[in-house]
Short mmCIF file of C-alpha atoms in Angstrom, two decimals:
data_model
loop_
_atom_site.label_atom_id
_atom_site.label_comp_id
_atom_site.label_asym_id
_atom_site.label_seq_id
_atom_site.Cartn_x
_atom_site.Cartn_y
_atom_site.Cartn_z
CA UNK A 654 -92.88 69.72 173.18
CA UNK A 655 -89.72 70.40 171.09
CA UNK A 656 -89.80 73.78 169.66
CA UNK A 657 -90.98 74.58 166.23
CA UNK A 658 -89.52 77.80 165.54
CA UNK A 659 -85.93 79.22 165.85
CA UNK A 660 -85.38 79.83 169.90
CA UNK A 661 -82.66 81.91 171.35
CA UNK A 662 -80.28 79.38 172.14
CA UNK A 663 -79.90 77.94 167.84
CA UNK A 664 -80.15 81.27 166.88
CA UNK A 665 -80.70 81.98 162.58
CA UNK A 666 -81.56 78.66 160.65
CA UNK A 667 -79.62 78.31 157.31
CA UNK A 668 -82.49 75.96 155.26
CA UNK A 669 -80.26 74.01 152.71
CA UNK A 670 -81.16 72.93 149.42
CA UNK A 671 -79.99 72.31 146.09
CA UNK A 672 -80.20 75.60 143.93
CA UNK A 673 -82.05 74.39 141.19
CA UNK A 674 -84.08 71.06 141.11
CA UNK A 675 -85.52 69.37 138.15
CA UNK A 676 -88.63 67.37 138.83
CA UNK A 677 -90.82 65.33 136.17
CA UNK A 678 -90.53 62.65 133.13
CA UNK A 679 -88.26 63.55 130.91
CA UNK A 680 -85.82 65.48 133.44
CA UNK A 681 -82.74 63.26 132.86
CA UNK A 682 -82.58 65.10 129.56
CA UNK A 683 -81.44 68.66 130.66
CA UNK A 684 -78.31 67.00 132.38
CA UNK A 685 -76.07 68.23 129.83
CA UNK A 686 -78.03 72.17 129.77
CA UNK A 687 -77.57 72.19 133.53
CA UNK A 688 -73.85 70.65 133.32
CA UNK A 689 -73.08 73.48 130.91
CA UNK A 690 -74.09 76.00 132.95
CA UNK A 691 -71.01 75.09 134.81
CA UNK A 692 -68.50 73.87 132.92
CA UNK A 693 -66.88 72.36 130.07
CA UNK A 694 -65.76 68.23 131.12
CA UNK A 695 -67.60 66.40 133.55
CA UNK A 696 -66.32 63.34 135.57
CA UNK A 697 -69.45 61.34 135.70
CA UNK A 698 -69.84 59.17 138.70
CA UNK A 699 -71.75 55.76 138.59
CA UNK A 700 -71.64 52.43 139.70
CA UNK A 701 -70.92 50.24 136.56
CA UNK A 702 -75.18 48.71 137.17
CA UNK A 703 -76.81 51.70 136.74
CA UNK A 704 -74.09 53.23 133.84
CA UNK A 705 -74.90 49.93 132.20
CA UNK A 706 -78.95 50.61 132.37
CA UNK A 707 -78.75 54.77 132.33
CA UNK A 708 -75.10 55.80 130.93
CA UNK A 709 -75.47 56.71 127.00
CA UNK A 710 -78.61 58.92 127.83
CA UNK A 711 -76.53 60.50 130.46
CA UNK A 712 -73.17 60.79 127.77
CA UNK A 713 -75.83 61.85 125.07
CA UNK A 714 -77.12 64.85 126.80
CA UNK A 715 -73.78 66.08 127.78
CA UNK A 716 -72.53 65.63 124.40
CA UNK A 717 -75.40 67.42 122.81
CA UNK A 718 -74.63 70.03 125.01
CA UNK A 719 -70.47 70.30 124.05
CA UNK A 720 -69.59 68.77 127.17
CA UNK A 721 -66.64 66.27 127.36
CA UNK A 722 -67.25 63.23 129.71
CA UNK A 723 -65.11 60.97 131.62
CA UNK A 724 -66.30 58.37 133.53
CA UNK A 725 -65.78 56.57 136.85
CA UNK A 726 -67.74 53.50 137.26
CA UNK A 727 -65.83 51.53 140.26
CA UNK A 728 -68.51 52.86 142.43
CA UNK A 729 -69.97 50.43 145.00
CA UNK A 730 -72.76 50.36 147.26
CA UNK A 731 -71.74 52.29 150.16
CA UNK A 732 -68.54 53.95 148.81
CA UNK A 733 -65.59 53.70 150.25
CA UNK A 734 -61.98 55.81 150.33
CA UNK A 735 -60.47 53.78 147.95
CA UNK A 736 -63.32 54.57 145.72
CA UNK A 737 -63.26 58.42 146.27
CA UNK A 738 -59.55 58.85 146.02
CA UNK A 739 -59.66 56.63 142.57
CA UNK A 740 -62.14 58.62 141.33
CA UNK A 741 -60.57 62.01 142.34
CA UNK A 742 -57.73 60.92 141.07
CA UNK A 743 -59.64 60.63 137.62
CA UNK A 744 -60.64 64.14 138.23
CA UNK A 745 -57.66 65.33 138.59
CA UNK A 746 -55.63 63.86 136.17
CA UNK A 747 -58.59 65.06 133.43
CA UNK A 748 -58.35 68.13 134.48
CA UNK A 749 -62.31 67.88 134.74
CA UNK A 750 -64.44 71.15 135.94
CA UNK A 751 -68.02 69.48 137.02
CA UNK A 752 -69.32 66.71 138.55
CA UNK A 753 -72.44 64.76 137.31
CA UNK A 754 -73.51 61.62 139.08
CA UNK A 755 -75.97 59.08 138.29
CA UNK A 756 -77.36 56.84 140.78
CA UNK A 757 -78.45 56.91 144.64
CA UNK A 758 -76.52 57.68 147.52
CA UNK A 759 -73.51 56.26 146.98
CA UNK A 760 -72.71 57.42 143.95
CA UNK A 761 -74.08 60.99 144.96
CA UNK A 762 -71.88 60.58 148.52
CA UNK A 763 -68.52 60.04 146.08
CA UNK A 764 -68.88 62.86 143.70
CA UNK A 765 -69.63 64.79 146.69
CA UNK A 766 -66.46 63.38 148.44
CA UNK A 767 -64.75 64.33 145.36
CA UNK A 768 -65.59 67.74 145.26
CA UNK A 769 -64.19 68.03 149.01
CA UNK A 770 -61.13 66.75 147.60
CA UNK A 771 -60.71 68.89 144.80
CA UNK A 772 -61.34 72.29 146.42
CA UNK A 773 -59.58 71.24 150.69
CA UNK A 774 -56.22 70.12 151.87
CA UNK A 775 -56.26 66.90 153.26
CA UNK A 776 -57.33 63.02 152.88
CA UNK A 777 -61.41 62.62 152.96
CA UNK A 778 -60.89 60.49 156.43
CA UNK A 779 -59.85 64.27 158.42
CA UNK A 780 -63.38 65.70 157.51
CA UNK A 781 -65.38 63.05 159.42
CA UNK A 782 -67.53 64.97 161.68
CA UNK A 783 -65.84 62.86 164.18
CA UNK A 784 -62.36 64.72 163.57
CA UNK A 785 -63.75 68.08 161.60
CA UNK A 786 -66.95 68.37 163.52
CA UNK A 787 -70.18 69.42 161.98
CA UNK A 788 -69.77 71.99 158.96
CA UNK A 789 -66.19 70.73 158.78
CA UNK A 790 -65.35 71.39 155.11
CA UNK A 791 -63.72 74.60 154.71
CA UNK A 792 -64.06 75.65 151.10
CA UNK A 793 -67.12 75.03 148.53
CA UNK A 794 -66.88 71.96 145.72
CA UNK A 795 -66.73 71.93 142.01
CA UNK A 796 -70.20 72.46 140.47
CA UNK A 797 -72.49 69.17 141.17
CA UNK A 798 -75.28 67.50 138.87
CA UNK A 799 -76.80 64.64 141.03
CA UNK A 800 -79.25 62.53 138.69
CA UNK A 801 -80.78 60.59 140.84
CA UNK A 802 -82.07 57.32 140.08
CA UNK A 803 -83.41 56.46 143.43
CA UNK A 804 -86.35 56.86 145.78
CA UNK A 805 -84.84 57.01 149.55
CA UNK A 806 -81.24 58.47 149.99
CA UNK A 807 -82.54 61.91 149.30
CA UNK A 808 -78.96 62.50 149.09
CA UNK A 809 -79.00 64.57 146.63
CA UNK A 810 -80.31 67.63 148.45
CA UNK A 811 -78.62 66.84 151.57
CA UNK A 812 -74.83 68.51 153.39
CA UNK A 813 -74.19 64.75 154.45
CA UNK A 814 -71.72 62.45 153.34
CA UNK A 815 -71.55 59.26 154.60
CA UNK A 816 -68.08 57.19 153.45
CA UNK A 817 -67.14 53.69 154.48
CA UNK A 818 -63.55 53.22 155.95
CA UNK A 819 -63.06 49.88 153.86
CA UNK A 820 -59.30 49.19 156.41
CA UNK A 821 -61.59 49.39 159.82
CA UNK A 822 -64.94 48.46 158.52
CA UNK A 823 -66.51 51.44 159.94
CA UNK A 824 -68.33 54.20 158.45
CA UNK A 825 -67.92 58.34 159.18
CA UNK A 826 -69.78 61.20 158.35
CA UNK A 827 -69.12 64.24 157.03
CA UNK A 828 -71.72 66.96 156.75
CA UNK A 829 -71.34 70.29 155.39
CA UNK A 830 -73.31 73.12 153.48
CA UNK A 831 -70.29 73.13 151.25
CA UNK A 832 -70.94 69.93 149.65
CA UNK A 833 -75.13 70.50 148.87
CA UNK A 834 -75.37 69.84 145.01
CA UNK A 835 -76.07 72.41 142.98
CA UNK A 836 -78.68 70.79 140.77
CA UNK A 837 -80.67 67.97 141.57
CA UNK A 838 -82.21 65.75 138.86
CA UNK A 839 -85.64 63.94 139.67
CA UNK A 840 -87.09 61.49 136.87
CA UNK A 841 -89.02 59.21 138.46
CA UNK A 842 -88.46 57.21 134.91
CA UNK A 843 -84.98 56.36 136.03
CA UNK A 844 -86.25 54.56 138.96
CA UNK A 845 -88.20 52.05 137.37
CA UNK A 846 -85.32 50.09 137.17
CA UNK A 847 -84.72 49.75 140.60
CA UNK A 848 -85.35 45.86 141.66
CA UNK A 849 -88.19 45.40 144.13
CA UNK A 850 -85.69 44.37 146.58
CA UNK A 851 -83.37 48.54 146.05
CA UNK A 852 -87.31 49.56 145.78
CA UNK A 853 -87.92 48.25 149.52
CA UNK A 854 -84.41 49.68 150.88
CA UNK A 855 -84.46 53.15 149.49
CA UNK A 856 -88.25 53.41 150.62
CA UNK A 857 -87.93 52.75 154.17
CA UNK A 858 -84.16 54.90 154.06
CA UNK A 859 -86.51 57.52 153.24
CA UNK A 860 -88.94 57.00 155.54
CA UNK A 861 -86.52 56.97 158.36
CA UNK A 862 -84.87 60.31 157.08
CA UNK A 863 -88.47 61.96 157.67
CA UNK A 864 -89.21 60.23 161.19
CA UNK A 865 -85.74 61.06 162.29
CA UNK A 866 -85.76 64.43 161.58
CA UNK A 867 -89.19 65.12 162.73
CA UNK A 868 -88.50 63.65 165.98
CA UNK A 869 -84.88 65.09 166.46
CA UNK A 870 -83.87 67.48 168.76
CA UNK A 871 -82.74 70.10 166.33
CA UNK A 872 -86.32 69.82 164.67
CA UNK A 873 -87.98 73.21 163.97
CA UNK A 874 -90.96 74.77 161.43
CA UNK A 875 -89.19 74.63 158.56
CA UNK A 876 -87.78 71.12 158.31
CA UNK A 877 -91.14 69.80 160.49
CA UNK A 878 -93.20 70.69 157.16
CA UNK A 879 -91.22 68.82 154.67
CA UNK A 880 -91.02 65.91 156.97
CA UNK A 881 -94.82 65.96 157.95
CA UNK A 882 -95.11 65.81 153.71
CA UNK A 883 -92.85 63.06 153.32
CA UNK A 884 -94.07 60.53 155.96
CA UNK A 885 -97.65 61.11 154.71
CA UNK A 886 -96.25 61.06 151.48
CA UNK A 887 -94.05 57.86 151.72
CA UNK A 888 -96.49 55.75 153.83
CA UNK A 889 -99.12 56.07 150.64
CA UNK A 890 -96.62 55.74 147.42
CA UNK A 891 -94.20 52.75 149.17
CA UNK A 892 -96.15 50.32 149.52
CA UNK A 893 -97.80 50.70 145.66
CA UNK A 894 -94.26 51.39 144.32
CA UNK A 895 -92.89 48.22 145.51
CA UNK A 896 -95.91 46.31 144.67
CA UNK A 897 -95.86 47.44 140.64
CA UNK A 898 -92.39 48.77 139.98
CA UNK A 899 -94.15 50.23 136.92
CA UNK A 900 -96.60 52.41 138.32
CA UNK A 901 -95.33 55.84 137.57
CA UNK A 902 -97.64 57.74 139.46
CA UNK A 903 -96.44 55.92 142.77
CA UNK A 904 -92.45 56.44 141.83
CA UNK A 905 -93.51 59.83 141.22
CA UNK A 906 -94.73 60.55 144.43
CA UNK A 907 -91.89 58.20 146.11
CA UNK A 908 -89.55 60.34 144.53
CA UNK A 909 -91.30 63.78 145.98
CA UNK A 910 -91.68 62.12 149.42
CA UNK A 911 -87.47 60.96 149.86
CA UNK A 912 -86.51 64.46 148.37
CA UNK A 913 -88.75 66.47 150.84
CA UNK A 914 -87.39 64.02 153.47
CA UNK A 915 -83.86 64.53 152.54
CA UNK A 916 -84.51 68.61 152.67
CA UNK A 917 -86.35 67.78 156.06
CA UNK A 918 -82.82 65.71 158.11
CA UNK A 919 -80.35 68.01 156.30
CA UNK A 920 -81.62 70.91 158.15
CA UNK A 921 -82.67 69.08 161.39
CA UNK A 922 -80.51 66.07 161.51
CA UNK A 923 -80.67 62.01 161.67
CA UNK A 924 -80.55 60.86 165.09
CA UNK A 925 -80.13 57.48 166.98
CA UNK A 926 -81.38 55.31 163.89
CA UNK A 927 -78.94 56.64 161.90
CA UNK A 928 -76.47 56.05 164.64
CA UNK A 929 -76.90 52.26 164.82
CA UNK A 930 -77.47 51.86 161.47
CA UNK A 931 -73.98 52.65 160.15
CA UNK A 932 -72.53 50.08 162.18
CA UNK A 933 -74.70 47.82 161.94
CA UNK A 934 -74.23 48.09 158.24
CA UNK A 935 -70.65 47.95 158.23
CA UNK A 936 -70.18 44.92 160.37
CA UNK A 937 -72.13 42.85 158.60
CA UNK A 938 -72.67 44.31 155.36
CA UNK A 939 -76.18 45.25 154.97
CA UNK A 940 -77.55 47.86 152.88
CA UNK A 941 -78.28 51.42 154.50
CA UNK A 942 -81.59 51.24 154.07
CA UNK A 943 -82.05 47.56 155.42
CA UNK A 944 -80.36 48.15 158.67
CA UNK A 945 -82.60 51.01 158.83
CA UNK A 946 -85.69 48.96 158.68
CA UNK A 947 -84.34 46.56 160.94
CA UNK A 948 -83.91 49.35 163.35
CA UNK A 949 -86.55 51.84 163.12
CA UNK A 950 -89.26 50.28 164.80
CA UNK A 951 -87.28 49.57 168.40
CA UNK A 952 -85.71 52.74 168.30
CA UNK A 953 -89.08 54.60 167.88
CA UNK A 954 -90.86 52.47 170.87
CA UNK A 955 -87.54 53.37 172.70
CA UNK A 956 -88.04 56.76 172.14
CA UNK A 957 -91.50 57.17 171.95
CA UNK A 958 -91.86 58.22 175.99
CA UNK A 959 -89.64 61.70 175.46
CA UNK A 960 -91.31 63.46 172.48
CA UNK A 961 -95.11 61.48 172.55
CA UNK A 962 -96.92 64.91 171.11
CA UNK A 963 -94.55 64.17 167.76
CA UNK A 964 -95.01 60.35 167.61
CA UNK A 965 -98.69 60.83 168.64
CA UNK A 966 -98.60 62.98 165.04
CA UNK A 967 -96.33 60.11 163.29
CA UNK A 968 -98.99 57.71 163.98
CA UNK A 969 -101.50 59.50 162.69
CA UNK A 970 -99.87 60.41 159.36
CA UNK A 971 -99.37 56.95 159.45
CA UNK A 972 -103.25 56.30 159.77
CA UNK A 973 -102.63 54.44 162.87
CA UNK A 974 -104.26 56.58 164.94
CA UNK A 975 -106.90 59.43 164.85
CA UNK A 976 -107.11 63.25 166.90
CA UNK A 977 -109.37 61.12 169.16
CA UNK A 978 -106.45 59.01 170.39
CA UNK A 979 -104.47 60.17 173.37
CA UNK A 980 -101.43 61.18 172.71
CA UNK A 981 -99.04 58.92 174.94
CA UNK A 982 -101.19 56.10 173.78
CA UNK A 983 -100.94 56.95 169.95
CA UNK A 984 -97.46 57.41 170.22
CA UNK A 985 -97.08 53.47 170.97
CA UNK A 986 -98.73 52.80 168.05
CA UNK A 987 -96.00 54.71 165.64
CA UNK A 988 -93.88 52.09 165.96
CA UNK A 989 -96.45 49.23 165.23
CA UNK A 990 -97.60 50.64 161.82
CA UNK A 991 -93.68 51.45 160.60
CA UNK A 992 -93.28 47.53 161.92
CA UNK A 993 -96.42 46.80 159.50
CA UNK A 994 -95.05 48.51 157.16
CA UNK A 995 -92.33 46.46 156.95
CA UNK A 996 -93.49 43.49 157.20
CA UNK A 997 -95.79 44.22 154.15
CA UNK A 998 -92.92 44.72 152.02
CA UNK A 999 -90.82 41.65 153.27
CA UNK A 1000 -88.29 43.84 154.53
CA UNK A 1001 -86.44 41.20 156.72
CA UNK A 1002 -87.00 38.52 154.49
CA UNK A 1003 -84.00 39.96 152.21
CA UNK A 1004 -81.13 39.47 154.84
CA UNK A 1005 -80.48 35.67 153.26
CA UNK A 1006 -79.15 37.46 150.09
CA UNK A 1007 -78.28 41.47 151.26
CA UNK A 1008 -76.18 40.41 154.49
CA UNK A 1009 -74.11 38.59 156.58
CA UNK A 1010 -75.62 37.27 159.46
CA UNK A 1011 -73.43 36.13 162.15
CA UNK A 1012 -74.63 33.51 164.77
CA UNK A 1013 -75.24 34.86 168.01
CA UNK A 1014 -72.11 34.31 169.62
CA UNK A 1015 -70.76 36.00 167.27
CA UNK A 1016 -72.59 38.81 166.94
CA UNK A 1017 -72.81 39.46 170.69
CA UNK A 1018 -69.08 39.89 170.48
CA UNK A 1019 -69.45 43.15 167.99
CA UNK A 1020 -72.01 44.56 169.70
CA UNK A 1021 -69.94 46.29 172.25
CA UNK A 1022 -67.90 47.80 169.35
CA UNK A 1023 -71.24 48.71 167.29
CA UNK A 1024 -73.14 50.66 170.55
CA UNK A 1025 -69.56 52.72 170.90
CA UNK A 1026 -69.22 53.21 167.18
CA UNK A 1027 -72.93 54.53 167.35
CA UNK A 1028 -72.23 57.18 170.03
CA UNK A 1029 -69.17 58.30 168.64
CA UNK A 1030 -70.80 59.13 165.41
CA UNK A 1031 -72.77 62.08 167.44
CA UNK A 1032 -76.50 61.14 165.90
CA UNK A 1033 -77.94 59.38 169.48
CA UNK A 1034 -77.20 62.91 171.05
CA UNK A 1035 -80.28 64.40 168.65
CA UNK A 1036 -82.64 61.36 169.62
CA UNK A 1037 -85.15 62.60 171.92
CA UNK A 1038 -84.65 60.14 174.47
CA UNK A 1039 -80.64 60.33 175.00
CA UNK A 1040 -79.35 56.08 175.23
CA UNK A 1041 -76.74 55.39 177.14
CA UNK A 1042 -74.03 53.02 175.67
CA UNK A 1043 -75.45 49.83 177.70
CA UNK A 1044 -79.24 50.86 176.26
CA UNK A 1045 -78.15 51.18 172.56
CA UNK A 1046 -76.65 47.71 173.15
CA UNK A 1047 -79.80 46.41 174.42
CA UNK A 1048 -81.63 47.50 171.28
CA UNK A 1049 -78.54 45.73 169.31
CA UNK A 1050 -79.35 42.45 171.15
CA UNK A 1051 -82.61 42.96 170.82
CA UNK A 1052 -82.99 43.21 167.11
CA UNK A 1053 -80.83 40.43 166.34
CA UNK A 1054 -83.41 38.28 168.53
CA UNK A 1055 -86.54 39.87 166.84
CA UNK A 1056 -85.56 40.68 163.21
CA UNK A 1057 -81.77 39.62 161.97
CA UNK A 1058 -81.67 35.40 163.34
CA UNK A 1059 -82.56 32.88 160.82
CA UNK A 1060 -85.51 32.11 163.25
CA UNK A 1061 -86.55 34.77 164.32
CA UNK A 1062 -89.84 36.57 164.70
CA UNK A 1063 -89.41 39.15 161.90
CA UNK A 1064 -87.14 36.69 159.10
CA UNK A 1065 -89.80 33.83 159.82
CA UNK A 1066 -93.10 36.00 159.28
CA UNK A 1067 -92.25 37.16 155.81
CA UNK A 1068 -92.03 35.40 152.64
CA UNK A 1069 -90.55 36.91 149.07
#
């Protein structure tokens, strides 16, 4: 059983979160008190969709408040350099002093990239944890305001940033206490705007956060209790926010569950999911949380056999198992309910418009390239069961057979 408290060999936890977080309807309106707290012109950060829908509240506030505003809206879904080095440029050249943004994770991930800019030497590709390693970013960013507007990245209480390298279609990570947000903004109003399509990816990104870090090898008591929270959390509110985009009590919880599962990974850590996922996303340009959901469910039944006391507990926060159920056999059944769940929201069923689906050929020919890209990025070495490069393609193959094929089991069993 993995251990659940500090042990000799980690030594003191540092538990990361944002300093101050504002939770409830009606939060989006202290943006500009909070942004004054820190300064006096904010670069706000937002892909030109959700300024469009959210923006003038957002200017409002901070005018109300006597903060200037400048704007960078060029974000796009998973950001990439070129975004982060246009928009620090921007910062720069405004001479701004604080950083709101307004969105999910990427927009979060670039005003996060841009504080690393703005305070370290260097171009955003040499603090990959690849090249910098793990708490790689020397000196503290500029003030943050993350509003979110999303229900799964839980980015905005998180050290990670995760950047797309749009000249090698590859993605790197950079993860530091340095670049946690200073305030986080939660109004589950903002996400009723999400489509039910977002509303399906951020919820099972989410999900995966908690699993992941509940399951990794860097798990411990702390971390363990927001996950527990969030999967019980999550596996209630999901389905019920997807189903009625307008029920506020479900985005409301949603929006408690991806936060406590963001707090949970950022001090444990993502682990083989996460891995395949980036790849997998970059090579054929599916949302984060859509590769996710297309890899969750092998990965746990790969897993399953090395930590079965904590997927034993999975399933039954999952109601897929009761205290009755042995563990090794409960911990089979984790995998089938996150599989259900899904399939109940149609999860594969959105690849014909969010993706690019090679043919098999095709695809067979990256997989080499994704399984190595997966290892490099360090997250299969906190998976309980450690893959080797030939098993991680396995599950590649695998999943494009079950889930990603125009025929296939997963694509052909759900309907929009």
């Amino acid at each position: 059983m993995q251990p659940r408290y500090p042990t000799p060999e980690h030594g003191t936890r540092i538990v990361v979160s944002p300093s101050k977080i504002a939770l409830g309807t009606g939060a989006v309106t202290e943006v500009g008190d909070y942004a004054d707290l820190y300064g006096n012109k904010a670069l706000v950060i937002a892909t030109q969709q959700i300024f469009d829908i959210h923006g003038q509240e957002i200017l409002e506030t901070l005018r109300d408040s006597g903060i200037e505003a400048v704007t960078y809206t060029d974000v796009r879904p998973d950001p990439t350099i070129t975004n982060i080095e246009e928009a620090y440029e921007l910062w720069r050249t405004e001479d701004c002093d604080v950083i709101v943004t307004l969105g999910g994770g990427s927009s979060i991930d670039t005003g996060k990239a841009v504080g690393v800019l703005a305070t370290n030497p260097g171009s955003i590709r040499e603090f990959g944890v690849d090249r910098a390693g793990y708490e790689g970013v020397p000196n503290p960013t500029p003030p943050l305001v993350a509003v979110n507007t999303t229900a799964g990245t839980g980015s905005e209480a998180t050290r990670s940033i995760v950047v797309t390298d749009d000249e090698t279609s590859t993605k790197f990570l950079i993860v530091s206490q340095n670049v946690v947000p200073d305030v986080a903004i939660e109004d589950p109003e903002l996400t009723r705007s999400l489509p039910q399509s977002h509303t399906a990816f951020t919820g099972i990104d989410a999900l995966t956060h908690a699993i992941e870090a509940f399951v990794s090898v860097k798990s411990y008591a702390v971390p363990d209790d927001y996950a527990r929270a969030a999967i019980e959390r999550i596996a209630d509110s999901f389905p019920k926010a997807w189903a009625n985009g307008d029920d506020i009590e479900a985005r409301t919880e949603m929006m408690i569950g991806q936060l406590q599962a963001g707090q949970a990974f950022t001090n444990s850590s993502v682990a083989l999911v996460h891995g395949m996922a980036r790849p997998l996303g970059a090579q054929l340009h599916i949302p984060h949380g859509l590769a996710n959901a297309l890899i969750l469910p092998y990965v746990m039944e790969f897993s399953a056999m090395a930590a079965p006391e904590k997927y034993a507990e999975i399933a039954r926060l999952l109601d897929a198992a009761d205290e009755t159920t042995p563990d090794r056999v409960a911990a089979k059944k984790a995998s089938e309910a996150v599989l259900e769940l899904c399939t109940s929201v149609n999860l594969s069923s959105y690849l014909g418009e969010f993706g690019e689906v090679p043919d098999r050929e095709t695809y067979l020919d990256i997989v080499p390239k994704m399984s190595s890209d997966a290892i490099d990025s360090g997250s299969p070495d906190n998976n309980p069961r450690k893959p080797t490069e030939s098993e991680i393609e396995d599950v590649f193959i695998r999943i494009y057979d079950d889930a990603l094929a125009p025929d296939s089991p997963r694509r052909t069993s759900e309907t929009v």
